[in-house]
Amino acid sequence: MSGPKSTDLALQLLRKLPRIGIGNLKPLPQFKSKPYGRGPRNTGIDGGRNYPEQQKKGSQPPMGFEGGSSPYYTRHPVQWYYRDHHLKRQYPPLSMFSLQRSIDIGLIDASSPIDLVTLCNTQIYKIDPTQRHFGVNLTEDGLQIFKAKVNIEVQWTTEAVIAAVERNGGTITCAYFDPYSLAAMTDVKRFFEKGIPIPRRTLPPENCLEFYSDPKSRGYLADPAEVSRARVELAQKLGYQLPDLTKDPQYEMLTRRKDPRQVFYDLEPGWIVNLQDEVVLKPADEEVRQYYRS
Amino acid sequence: MFGLISPLLRSTVTKQWTKVLNPAQGPIPSGFLSSLGTIPSRLQSSESKTGLITERNYRFPPSGFVPSREAWVESLETIEDKKVGLVPLHPEVFAEFPRIDVIHTNIKWQTLYKHVDYSFARTRAEMPGGGRKPWPQKKSGRARHGSIRSPLWKGGGKAKGPRGPKTYFYLFHADMRSKGLKAVLSAKLAQDDIHIVDSFESLPSEDPKFLDALTAKRNWGLSVLFVDDTDFMPKNIALACHRRPGFTLMPVYGLNCYSMLKHETLVLTLAALNKIEERILTFDRRLKIRDFRDNTRPPVKKI
């Protein structure tokens, strides 16, 4: 026998059957369309299909109407489990396993800073700012196998992830981006083709300002001196040897940070990138420059 | 050797094998049985030009878990069936499950995507006239009518008639097209309707009668699809198939389920065979974006 048994039996059976041609093919039975119309089995007003009863008999009272008395669903107080649920920020997750795998197979270049633009360009990670996605949540899955030395900028993460990145000699930052900046970052080509200026990143809203200025969460608004102190504290707390950043040959790359108002590396807010002529247009008017200033 | 031959081909192979092994039947090409080891000197002939074709260089080697199918390599030099080799066929192309429903969806797509329904009927608004009420509403004793172009009238407009031109074009999944090709190739091989030839260059005559005699002798049926890897066909076969209904020449890039099923027999050159397998397997083993995607994604964090 060769191949799976069922395949072989099917091919053996075909040898005894007439030649397959255009005229003797058949779809699977479930894909046959249901006959419609008059016939011995299709009787009545609907011809075997559903006929909306309400349409036939006129309108009905609304569901839950109790003939004038207070309906059941308004008789008791409401518990707002999901109050403002649609307004909350969402951070679609990316595991450390995925990140390590993307670096290993060459989708991500770890020798340059990694941010949301890098992740979205791989096309294995996607966010939709219109669905209130506010960036990447780097999760702890695959934390044990994470070996890369990276300078990564995420939007949400945990202490364990920070420790895993810094144990390998890398750096991590939690940075906030407003939806307009995120729309530009998630599809850079489409944004540049629009021909509008690169937006000026807004500061984080009140309810997450603390997170993004906390050195423990490596917030981008925190004092750099406090961040380096927090790095040492975390290493002592979890008991690992923190590599010395200043002696690292990649020191320049690892300590590179964006301005709090900046969206892309090497590009400032207010600039326009013209892909067709391959030029960058910078504002000359002093008033405009003042508007985009950090 | 016989152990390697699939049970589907065993009966025919055994017959042909004994025929070729007998040196009295005709000249034996040199290099014959090279895969088996030493070649007996009595089997070697100085008359033949080419050696026996027994090997193929796969770009995508088979896994080995499923044995390869095998097929004779024939030659168009003579009317009689003359074998010039025995080649393995990739099991992932020629030993796939013959999904009749997949073939059916392919045929349906090939029929529909080029179909345009031009039928058209005018409504009462598009017909000339009909603005005047033909007779008063009351007191005439006749049925009440407002327009002579009403759908009730003879010569009136058509209600809910065809509004052509309407296209039936749709895109069909590339995966299903690949599956359809594999299903048809496997089914036709199982039904002994695929023949491999060394090349179309070997056809000696441009006379259609020679090709007719050849196909009749080899039981290739009334319609044959000749497939080569290039669209520059040799002169002899081009002239022999010219104005001969039922015989079609086709390059590999035109290969499709409909044509393969429309013709009784499919004749592939070795070059075409290589290209078909390479194209299908390149497509099947391409790197898909979903291979990278992390399927074990935890739920979205809400803050």
Coordinates of C-alpha atoms in Angstrom, one line a residue:
Chain A
M1 CA 0.0 0.0 0.0
S2 CA 1.2 3.5 -0.7
G3 CA -0.1 6.6 1.0
P4 CA -2.9 6.9 3.5
K5 CA -5.2 3.9 3.3
S6 CA -8.3 6.0 2.4
T7 CA -6.5 7.7 -0.5
D8 CA -5.2 4.5 -1.9
L9 CA -8.7 2.9 -1.6
A10 CA -10.2 5.8 -3.4
L11 CA -7.7 5.7 -6.2
Q12 CA -8.1 1.9 -6.5
L13 CA -11.9 2.4 -6.7
L14 CA -11.5 5.0 -9.5
R15 CA -9.8 2.4 -11.7
K16 CA -13.1 0.4 -11.8
L17 CA -15.3 3.4 -12.4
P18 CA -15.9 5.3 -15.6
R19 CA -13.5 8.1 -16.6
I20 CA -14.0 11.3 -14.6
G21 CA -15.2 14.0 -17.0
I22 CA -17.0 17.3 -16.9
G23 CA -20.4 15.6 -17.1
N24 CA -20.2 13.3 -14.1
L25 CA -19.1 15.6 -11.3
K26 CA -21.1 16.3 -8.2
P27 CA -20.8 18.7 -5.2
L28 CA -21.1 17.6 -1.7
P29 CA -24.7 17.2 -0.7
Q30 CA -24.7 19.9 1.9
F31 CA -23.8 22.6 -0.7
K32 CA -26.9 21.8 -2.9
S33 CA -29.3 24.8 -2.8
K34 CA -32.7 24.2 -1.3
P35 CA -35.4 24.0 -4.0
Y36 CA -37.8 26.9 -3.9
G37 CA -41.2 27.1 -5.4
R38 CA -44.2 25.0 -6.0
G39 CA -44.1 21.3 -5.9
P40 CA -45.3 18.2 -4.1
R41 CA -43.1 18.9 -1.1
N42 CA -43.3 22.7 -1.1
T43 CA -46.8 23.6 -0.2
G44 CA -48.3 26.5 1.7
I45 CA -47.7 30.2 1.7
D46 CA -44.0 30.1 2.4
G47 CA -42.9 27.3 0.1
G48 CA -41.0 25.5 2.8
R49 CA -39.2 28.5 4.0
N50 CA -39.8 30.7 7.0
Y51 CA -42.5 33.4 6.6
P52 CA -42.3 36.1 9.3
E53 CA -45.4 35.7 11.4
Q54 CA -45.3 39.2 12.8
Q55 CA -45.3 40.7 9.4
K56 CA -48.4 38.6 8.6
K57 CA -50.3 39.3 11.8
G58 CA -49.3 42.9 12.4
S59 CA -47.2 44.6 15.1
Q60 CA -46.7 43.1 18.6
P61 CA -46.1 45.0 21.8
P62 CA -42.4 45.4 22.6
M63 CA -40.6 42.6 24.4
G64 CA -40.9 42.9 28.2
F65 CA -44.0 45.0 28.1
E66 CA -46.3 44.0 31.0
G67 CA -49.5 45.6 30.0
G68 CA -48.7 49.0 31.7
S69 CA -47.2 47.8 35.0
S70 CA -43.5 48.5 35.7
P71 CA -41.6 45.9 33.7
Y72 CA -39.3 43.5 35.3
Y73 CA -36.1 44.9 33.9
T74 CA -36.8 48.4 35.3
R75 CA -38.0 47.3 38.7
H76 CA -34.5 46.6 40.1
P77 CA -31.4 48.7 40.4
V78 CA -28.7 48.3 37.8
Q79 CA -25.3 47.0 38.5
W80 CA -22.9 48.6 36.0
Y81 CA -20.5 45.7 35.4
Y82 CA -19.6 47.0 32.0
R83 CA -19.9 50.7 32.6
D84 CA -17.6 52.6 30.2
H85 CA -16.3 49.3 29.0
H86 CA -16.3 50.6 25.4
L87 CA -14.2 53.6 26.5
K88 CA -11.4 51.7 28.1
R89 CA -8.0 51.5 26.5
Q90 CA -7.1 48.1 25.0
Y91 CA -3.6 46.7 24.6
P92 CA -3.6 43.7 22.3
P93 CA -1.0 41.3 23.6
L94 CA 2.3 40.1 22.0
S95 CA 4.1 37.3 23.8
M96 CA 7.9 37.3 24.4
F97 CA 7.9 34.0 22.6
S98 CA 6.6 35.7 19.5
L99 CA 9.1 38.5 19.8
Q100 CA 12.0 36.1 20.2
R101 CA 10.8 34.0 17.3
S102 CA 10.4 37.0 15.0
I103 CA 14.0 38.1 15.9
D104 CA 15.3 34.5 15.3
I105 CA 13.7 34.2 11.8
G106 CA 14.8 37.6 10.8
L107 CA 11.5 39.4 10.8
I108 CA 12.7 41.9 13.4
D109 CA 16.2 43.4 13.4
A110 CA 17.3 43.6 17.1
S111 CA 20.3 45.7 16.3
S112 CA 18.1 48.8 16.0
P113 CA 15.4 50.1 18.4
I114 CA 12.1 48.2 18.2
D115 CA 8.9 50.1 18.5
L116 CA 5.3 49.7 17.4
V117 CA 6.2 50.6 13.8
T118 CA 8.7 47.7 13.7
L119 CA 6.1 45.3 15.1
C120 CA 3.3 46.3 12.8
N121 CA 5.6 46.1 9.8
T122 CA 6.1 42.4 10.4
Q123 CA 2.4 41.9 9.8
I124 CA 2.3 39.2 12.4
Y125 CA 1.1 41.8 14.9
K126 CA -1.8 44.2 14.2
I127 CA -3.7 46.8 16.1
D128 CA -6.6 48.8 15.1
P129 CA -6.6 52.3 16.7
T130 CA -10.3 52.8 15.7
Q131 CA -11.2 49.9 18.1
R132 CA -9.5 51.8 21.0
H133 CA -6.3 49.7 20.7
F134 CA -3.6 51.8 22.3
G135 CA -0.6 49.7 21.5
V136 CA 1.2 46.5 22.4
N137 CA 1.0 44.7 25.7
L138 CA 4.2 42.6 25.9
T139 CA 3.2 39.5 27.9
E140 CA 5.2 37.1 29.9
D141 CA 4.7 34.0 27.8
G142 CA 8.0 32.6 26.7
L143 CA 9.8 34.7 29.2
Q144 CA 12.2 31.9 30.1
I145 CA 13.5 31.4 26.6
F146 CA 13.9 35.1 25.8
K147 CA 17.6 35.7 25.0
A148 CA 17.7 38.7 22.7
K149 CA 19.3 42.0 23.7
V150 CA 16.9 44.7 22.5
N151 CA 15.9 48.3 23.0
I152 CA 12.1 48.0 22.8
E153 CA 9.4 50.5 23.3
V154 CA 6.0 49.0 24.4
Q155 CA 2.8 50.5 25.7
W156 CA 2.0 48.2 28.5
T157 CA 4.0 45.4 30.3
T158 CA 4.7 43.8 33.6
E159 CA 7.6 43.7 36.0
A160 CA 8.7 40.2 35.0
V161 CA 9.0 41.2 31.3
I162 CA 11.0 44.3 32.3
A163 CA 13.3 42.0 34.3
A164 CA 13.7 39.5 31.5
V165 CA 14.6 42.2 29.0
E166 CA 17.1 43.9 31.3
R167 CA 18.7 40.7 32.5
N168 CA 19.9 40.2 28.9
G169 CA 21.4 43.7 28.8
G170 CA 18.5 45.3 26.9
T171 CA 16.3 48.2 27.8
I172 CA 12.6 48.7 27.7
T173 CA 10.3 51.7 27.8
C174 CA 6.6 52.1 28.3
A175 CA 5.4 55.0 26.1
Y176 CA 1.9 56.3 25.5
F177 CA 0.7 57.2 22.0
D178 CA -2.6 58.9 21.2
P179 CA -4.9 57.3 18.6
Y180 CA -3.8 59.8 15.8
S181 CA -0.2 58.9 16.3
L182 CA -1.1 55.2 16.4
A183 CA -2.9 55.4 13.1
A184 CA 0.3 56.8 11.6
M185 CA 2.4 54.2 13.2
T186 CA 0.3 51.1 12.3
D187 CA 0.3 51.8 8.6
V188 CA 3.2 54.1 7.9
K189 CA 3.0 54.0 4.1
R190 CA -0.7 54.8 4.0
F191 CA -0.1 57.7 6.4
F192 CA 2.7 59.2 4.3
E193 CA 0.7 58.8 1.1
K194 CA -2.0 61.1 2.7
G195 CA 0.6 63.9 2.6
I196 CA -0.3 65.3 6.0
P197 CA 2.2 66.4 8.6
I198 CA 3.4 63.9 11.2
P199 CA 1.3 64.6 14.3
R200 CA 2.5 65.9 17.6
R201 CA 2.1 63.2 20.2
T202 CA -0.2 64.2 23.1
L203 CA 0.6 63.6 26.7
P204 CA -1.1 60.6 28.4
P205 CA -4.6 61.1 29.9
E206 CA -5.0 61.6 33.6
N207 CA -5.9 58.0 34.5
C208 CA -2.6 56.6 33.1
L209 CA -0.3 59.5 33.7
E210 CA 1.0 57.8 36.8
F211 CA 1.9 54.6 35.0
Y212 CA 3.8 56.4 32.2
S213 CA 5.8 58.6 34.6
D214 CA 6.6 55.8 37.1
P215 CA 10.3 54.6 36.9
K216 CA 9.2 51.1 38.1
S217 CA 7.1 50.6 34.9
R218 CA 9.9 52.3 32.9
G219 CA 7.6 55.1 31.9
Y220 CA 8.9 57.4 29.3
L221 CA 8.1 60.5 31.4
A222 CA 10.0 59.3 34.4
D223 CA 13.3 60.8 35.4
P224 CA 16.2 58.9 33.7
A225 CA 18.2 58.9 37.0
E226 CA 15.3 57.3 38.8
V227 CA 14.9 54.8 36.0
S228 CA 18.5 53.6 36.3
R229 CA 18.0 53.3 40.1
A230 CA 14.9 51.3 39.5
R231 CA 16.8 49.0 37.2
V232 CA 19.3 48.2 40.0
E233 CA 16.5 47.8 42.5
L234 CA 14.6 45.3 40.3
A235 CA 17.8 43.3 39.7
Q236 CA 18.4 43.1 43.5
K237 CA 14.7 42.2 44.1
L238 CA 14.7 39.3 41.6
G239 CA 18.3 38.3 42.1
Y240 CA 20.0 38.6 38.8
Q241 CA 23.2 40.3 37.6
L242 CA 22.4 43.5 35.8
P243 CA 24.9 44.0 32.8
D244 CA 26.6 47.4 32.8
L245 CA 25.1 49.4 30.0
T246 CA 27.9 52.0 29.8
K247 CA 30.4 49.3 28.8
D248 CA 28.1 47.8 26.1
P249 CA 29.3 48.4 22.5
Q250 CA 25.7 49.0 21.6
Y251 CA 25.3 51.7 24.2
E252 CA 24.2 54.3 21.7
M253 CA 21.4 52.1 20.3
L254 CA 20.3 50.8 23.7
T255 CA 19.9 54.2 25.3
R256 CA 18.1 55.8 22.3
R257 CA 14.7 57.3 23.3
K258 CA 12.0 59.3 21.5
D259 CA 11.0 62.7 22.6
P260 CA 7.7 62.7 24.5
R261 CA 6.2 64.5 21.6
Q262 CA 7.9 62.5 18.8
V263 CA 6.1 59.7 16.9
F264 CA 8.8 58.2 14.6
Y265 CA 12.5 57.9 15.2
D266 CA 14.5 60.4 13.2
L267 CA 11.4 62.3 12.2
E268 CA 10.0 65.3 14.0
P269 CA 6.3 66.3 14.3
G270 CA 5.2 68.7 11.7
W271 CA 7.4 67.3 9.0
I272 CA 5.8 65.9 5.8
V273 CA 7.4 62.8 4.1
N274 CA 6.9 62.9 0.3
L275 CA 7.4 59.3 -0.9
Q276 CA 7.1 60.1 -4.5
D277 CA 9.9 62.6 -4.7
E278 CA 11.7 61.0 -1.7
V279 CA 12.0 64.3 0.2
V280 CA 11.1 65.5 3.6
L281 CA 9.4 68.8 3.9
K282 CA 10.0 70.8 7.1
P283 CA 7.9 73.7 8.2
A284 CA 9.5 77.1 7.7
D285 CA 6.8 79.3 9.3
E286 CA 7.8 80.2 12.8
E287 CA 4.2 80.0 14.0
V288 CA 3.9 76.5 12.7
R289 CA 7.2 75.5 14.2
Q290 CA 6.1 76.9 17.5
Y291 CA 3.0 74.8 17.4
Y292 CA 4.9 71.5 16.8
R293 CA 7.6 72.3 19.3
S294 CA 8.0 69.9 22.2
Chain B
M1 CA 12.0 -3.5 -8.6
F2 CA 8.4 -4.7 -8.7
G3 CA 8.1 -3.9 -5.0
L4 CA 8.6 -0.3 -5.8
I5 CA 5.9 -0.2 -8.4
S6 CA 2.6 0.9 -7.0
P7 CA -0.2 -1.7 -7.1
L8 CA -2.1 0.6 -9.4
L9 CA 0.4 0.3 -12.1
R10 CA 1.6 -3.2 -11.4
S11 CA -0.5 -5.1 -14.0
T12 CA 0.4 -2.8 -16.9
V13 CA 4.0 -2.5 -15.8
T14 CA 4.6 -6.2 -15.7
K15 CA 3.3 -6.7 -19.2
Q16 CA 5.5 -4.0 -20.6
W17 CA 8.5 -5.1 -18.6
T18 CA 8.6 -8.5 -20.1
K19 CA 8.2 -7.1 -23.5
V20 CA 11.2 -4.8 -23.2
L21 CA 13.4 -7.4 -21.4
N22 CA 13.3 -9.6 -24.4
P23 CA 16.0 -8.4 -26.8
A24 CA 14.4 -10.1 -29.7
Q25 CA 11.5 -7.6 -29.6
G26 CA 13.7 -4.7 -30.5
P27 CA 16.7 -2.6 -29.7
I28 CA 17.3 -1.9 -26.1
P29 CA 18.7 1.5 -25.2
S30 CA 22.0 1.7 -23.5
G31 CA 22.0 2.7 -19.9
F32 CA 18.9 0.5 -19.4
L33 CA 18.5 -0.9 -15.9
S34 CA 21.2 1.4 -14.7
S35 CA 19.3 1.9 -11.5
L36 CA 19.5 -1.8 -10.8
G37 CA 23.3 -2.1 -10.9
T38 CA 25.4 -3.7 -13.6
I39 CA 24.0 -3.9 -17.1
P40 CA 24.3 -7.2 -18.9
S41 CA 26.2 -6.7 -22.0
R42 CA 23.7 -8.5 -24.1
L43 CA 21.1 -5.9 -23.2
Q44 CA 23.3 -3.0 -24.4
S45 CA 22.9 -1.7 -27.8
S46 CA 25.0 0.8 -29.8
E47 CA 22.0 1.8 -31.9
S48 CA 20.1 3.7 -29.3
K49 CA 20.9 7.4 -28.8
T50 CA 19.6 8.1 -25.3
G51 CA 19.9 6.2 -22.1
L52 CA 17.0 5.0 -20.1
I53 CA 15.5 7.7 -18.0
T54 CA 15.0 6.5 -14.4
E55 CA 15.9 9.4 -12.2
R56 CA 14.6 12.9 -11.5
N57 CA 16.0 15.8 -9.6
Y58 CA 13.3 17.0 -7.3
R59 CA 13.4 20.5 -6.1
F60 CA 11.1 19.4 -3.3
P61 CA 12.0 15.8 -2.4
P62 CA 9.1 13.6 -1.2
S63 CA 8.9 13.0 2.5
G64 CA 9.6 9.3 2.0
F65 CA 6.7 8.2 4.1
V66 CA 4.5 7.9 1.1
P67 CA 6.2 5.9 -1.8
S68 CA 6.4 7.6 -5.1
R69 CA 4.1 6.6 -8.0
E70 CA 5.8 5.5 -11.1
A71 CA 5.1 6.0 -14.8
W72 CA 6.6 4.8 -18.0
V73 CA 8.3 7.4 -20.2
E74 CA 7.2 6.8 -23.8
S75 CA 8.5 8.1 -27.1
L76 CA 6.6 9.5 -30.1
E77 CA 9.1 8.1 -32.5
T78 CA 7.2 5.1 -33.5
I79 CA 3.5 4.2 -33.7
E80 CA 4.1 1.2 -31.4
D81 CA 4.5 2.0 -27.8
K82 CA 8.2 2.3 -27.1
K83 CA 9.4 2.8 -23.6
V84 CA 12.5 4.9 -22.9
G85 CA 12.3 5.1 -19.2
L86 CA 10.5 4.8 -15.9
V87 CA 10.2 7.8 -13.7
P88 CA 8.9 8.4 -10.2
L89 CA 6.1 10.8 -9.7
H90 CA 5.8 13.0 -6.7
P91 CA 3.2 11.5 -4.3
E92 CA 2.1 14.9 -3.1
V93 CA 0.9 15.7 -6.6
F94 CA 0.0 12.4 -8.2
A95 CA -1.2 10.4 -5.2
E96 CA -3.6 12.9 -3.5
F97 CA -7.1 12.0 -2.5
P98 CA -9.3 12.5 -5.6
R99 CA -11.8 15.0 -4.2
I100 CA -14.6 15.0 -6.7
D101 CA -16.3 17.9 -4.9
V102 CA -13.1 20.0 -5.2
I103 CA -12.9 19.2 -8.9
H104 CA -16.6 20.2 -9.2
T105 CA -16.0 23.5 -7.5
N106 CA -13.1 24.2 -9.8
I107 CA -15.1 23.4 -12.9
K108 CA -18.0 25.5 -11.7
W109 CA -15.6 28.4 -11.1
Q110 CA -14.0 28.0 -14.6
T111 CA -17.5 28.0 -16.2
L112 CA -18.9 30.9 -14.2
Y113 CA -16.1 33.4 -13.9
K114 CA -16.1 34.1 -17.7
H115 CA -19.9 34.0 -18.0
V116 CA -21.7 37.2 -18.7
D117 CA -25.5 37.1 -18.9
Y118 CA -26.5 39.7 -21.5
S119 CA -30.3 39.1 -21.3
F120 CA -32.2 42.3 -20.6
A121 CA -35.9 43.2 -20.5
R122 CA -37.3 46.7 -20.4
T123 CA -39.5 47.8 -17.5
R124 CA -42.8 49.7 -18.1
A125 CA -40.8 53.0 -17.4
E126 CA -38.3 52.2 -20.2
M127 CA -40.9 51.5 -22.9
P128 CA -42.2 54.3 -25.1
G129 CA -45.7 55.7 -24.4
G130 CA -48.0 54.4 -21.8
G131 CA -48.4 57.8 -20.1
R132 CA -52.0 58.2 -21.0
K133 CA -54.8 56.4 -19.2
P134 CA -56.3 54.1 -21.9
W135 CA -59.9 54.7 -20.8
P136 CA -61.6 56.4 -17.9
Q137 CA -61.6 54.7 -14.5
K138 CA -65.4 54.3 -14.3
K139 CA -68.5 53.8 -16.4
S140 CA -66.9 52.1 -19.4
G141 CA -67.6 48.6 -18.1
R142 CA -64.1 47.5 -18.7
A143 CA -61.3 46.7 -16.3
R144 CA -59.5 49.6 -14.8
H145 CA -56.1 50.3 -16.3
G146 CA -53.7 53.2 -16.1
S147 CA -51.1 52.4 -18.7
I148 CA -50.8 50.3 -21.9
R149 CA -47.3 49.4 -20.8
S150 CA -48.4 47.8 -17.5
P151 CA -46.9 44.3 -17.0
L152 CA -50.4 42.9 -17.2
W153 CA -50.7 44.0 -20.8
K154 CA -49.5 42.2 -23.9
G155 CA -46.7 44.4 -25.2
G156 CA -46.2 45.9 -21.8
G157 CA -43.1 46.2 -19.8
K158 CA -41.5 43.3 -17.9
A159 CA -41.7 43.2 -14.1
K160 CA -38.6 41.9 -12.4
G161 CA -37.1 40.8 -15.7
P162 CA -33.4 40.2 -16.4
R163 CA -31.3 43.3 -16.1
G164 CA -28.2 42.4 -18.0
P165 CA -25.3 42.5 -18.6
K166 CA -24.7 40.7 -15.4
T167 CA -21.3 39.1 -14.6
Y168 CA -20.8 35.9 -12.7
F169 CA -17.2 36.6 -12.1
Y170 CA -15.7 35.7 -8.7
L171 CA -12.3 34.9 -7.4
F172 CA -11.6 31.4 -6.4
H173 CA -9.2 30.4 -3.5
A174 CA -5.8 29.7 -4.8
D175 CA -5.5 26.8 -2.4
M176 CA -8.6 25.2 -3.8
R177 CA -7.2 25.6 -7.4
S178 CA -4.0 23.9 -6.3
K179 CA -6.1 21.1 -4.7
G180 CA -8.2 20.8 -7.8
L181 CA -5.1 20.3 -10.0
K182 CA -3.7 17.7 -7.7
A183 CA -7.0 15.9 -7.5
V184 CA -7.4 15.7 -11.3
L185 CA -3.8 14.7 -11.8
S186 CA -4.1 11.9 -9.2
A187 CA -7.5 10.7 -10.6
K188 CA -6.3 10.7 -14.2
L189 CA -3.1 8.8 -13.2
A190 CA -5.2 6.3 -11.3
Q191 CA -7.4 5.8 -14.4
D192 CA -4.3 5.3 -16.7
D193 CA -5.1 8.5 -18.5
I194 CA -1.7 10.2 -18.0
H195 CA 1.2 9.4 -20.3
I196 CA 4.7 10.8 -20.0
V197 CA 6.8 11.3 -23.1
D198 CA 10.4 12.3 -23.3
S199 CA 9.8 15.2 -25.7
F200 CA 7.5 16.3 -28.5
E201 CA 10.6 16.8 -30.7
S202 CA 10.7 13.0 -31.2
L203 CA 7.5 13.0 -33.4
P204 CA 9.0 12.1 -36.8
S205 CA 6.1 13.2 -39.1
E206 CA 3.9 16.2 -39.5
D207 CA 1.2 14.1 -41.1
P208 CA -1.9 14.0 -38.9
K209 CA -2.5 10.5 -39.9
F210 CA 0.7 9.4 -38.2
L211 CA -0.5 10.9 -34.9
D212 CA -4.0 9.4 -35.4
A213 CA -2.5 6.0 -35.9
L214 CA -0.2 6.5 -32.9
T215 CA -3.1 7.5 -30.6
A216 CA -5.3 4.7 -31.9
K217 CA -2.6 2.1 -31.4
R218 CA -1.9 3.2 -27.8
N219 CA -5.6 3.6 -26.9
W220 CA -5.2 7.3 -26.1
G221 CA -8.8 7.9 -27.1
L222 CA -10.4 10.5 -29.3
S223 CA -9.2 13.6 -27.5
V224 CA -5.7 14.2 -26.2
L225 CA -4.2 17.2 -24.4
F226 CA -0.5 17.6 -25.1
V227 CA 1.3 19.7 -22.4
D228 CA 4.8 21.0 -22.8
D229 CA 6.7 23.4 -20.5
T230 CA 7.1 26.0 -23.3
D231 CA 4.6 27.6 -25.7
F232 CA 7.0 27.2 -28.7
M233 CA 5.9 23.8 -29.9
P234 CA 8.0 21.7 -32.3
K235 CA 6.9 22.0 -35.9
N236 CA 5.8 18.4 -36.5
I237 CA 3.4 18.2 -33.6
A238 CA 2.1 21.7 -34.2
L239 CA 1.2 20.8 -37.8
A240 CA -0.1 17.4 -36.9
C241 CA -2.5 18.9 -34.3
H242 CA -3.5 21.8 -36.5
R243 CA -7.2 21.6 -37.6
R244 CA -7.4 18.2 -35.8
P245 CA -10.4 18.5 -33.4
G246 CA -9.7 16.8 -30.1
F247 CA -5.9 17.2 -30.1
T248 CA -4.8 20.3 -28.1
L249 CA -1.4 21.6 -27.4
M250 CA -1.0 23.5 -24.2
P251 CA 1.9 25.1 -22.2
V252 CA 2.2 24.3 -18.5
Y253 CA 1.0 27.8 -17.6
G254 CA -2.3 27.1 -19.2
L255 CA -2.9 23.8 -17.4
N256 CA -6.3 23.7 -15.8
C257 CA -8.9 21.2 -14.4
Y258 CA -11.5 21.9 -17.2
S259 CA -9.1 21.1 -20.1
M260 CA -7.7 18.0 -18.4
L261 CA -11.2 16.6 -17.8
K262 CA -12.4 17.6 -21.3
H263 CA -9.7 15.5 -22.9
E264 CA -9.6 11.8 -22.4
T265 CA -5.9 11.5 -22.2
L266 CA -3.2 13.9 -20.8
V267 CA 0.2 13.6 -22.4
L268 CA 3.0 15.4 -20.5
T269 CA 6.6 15.9 -21.5
L270 CA 9.3 15.3 -18.9
A271 CA 10.0 19.0 -18.8
A272 CA 6.3 19.7 -18.3
L273 CA 6.1 17.1 -15.5
N274 CA 9.0 18.8 -13.7
K275 CA 7.5 22.2 -14.0
I276 CA 4.0 21.2 -13.0
E277 CA 5.3 19.5 -9.8
E278 CA 7.6 22.4 -9.1
R279 CA 4.9 25.0 -9.5
I280 CA 2.3 23.1 -7.4
L281 CA 4.8 22.2 -4.6
T282 CA 6.3 25.7 -4.5
F283 CA 2.8 27.0 -4.0
D284 CA 1.9 24.4 -1.3
R285 CA 5.1 24.8 0.7
R286 CA 5.2 28.6 0.5
L287 CA 5.7 30.5 3.7
K288 CA 2.2 31.7 4.8
I289 CA 1.8 34.6 7.1
R290 CA -0.4 32.5 9.4
D291 CA 2.7 30.2 10.1
F292 CA 4.2 33.1 12.0
R293 CA 1.1 34.1 13.8
D294 CA 0.9 33.3 17.5
N295 CA -2.3 31.3 17.9
T296 CA -2.0 31.0 21.6
R297 CA -3.0 34.6 22.2
P298 CA -4.2 35.6 25.6
P299 CA -7.3 37.8 25.8
V300 CA -6.9 41.5 25.2
K301 CA -6.1 43.4 28.4
K302 CA -8.5 46.1 29.2
I303 CA -7.3 49.0 31.5

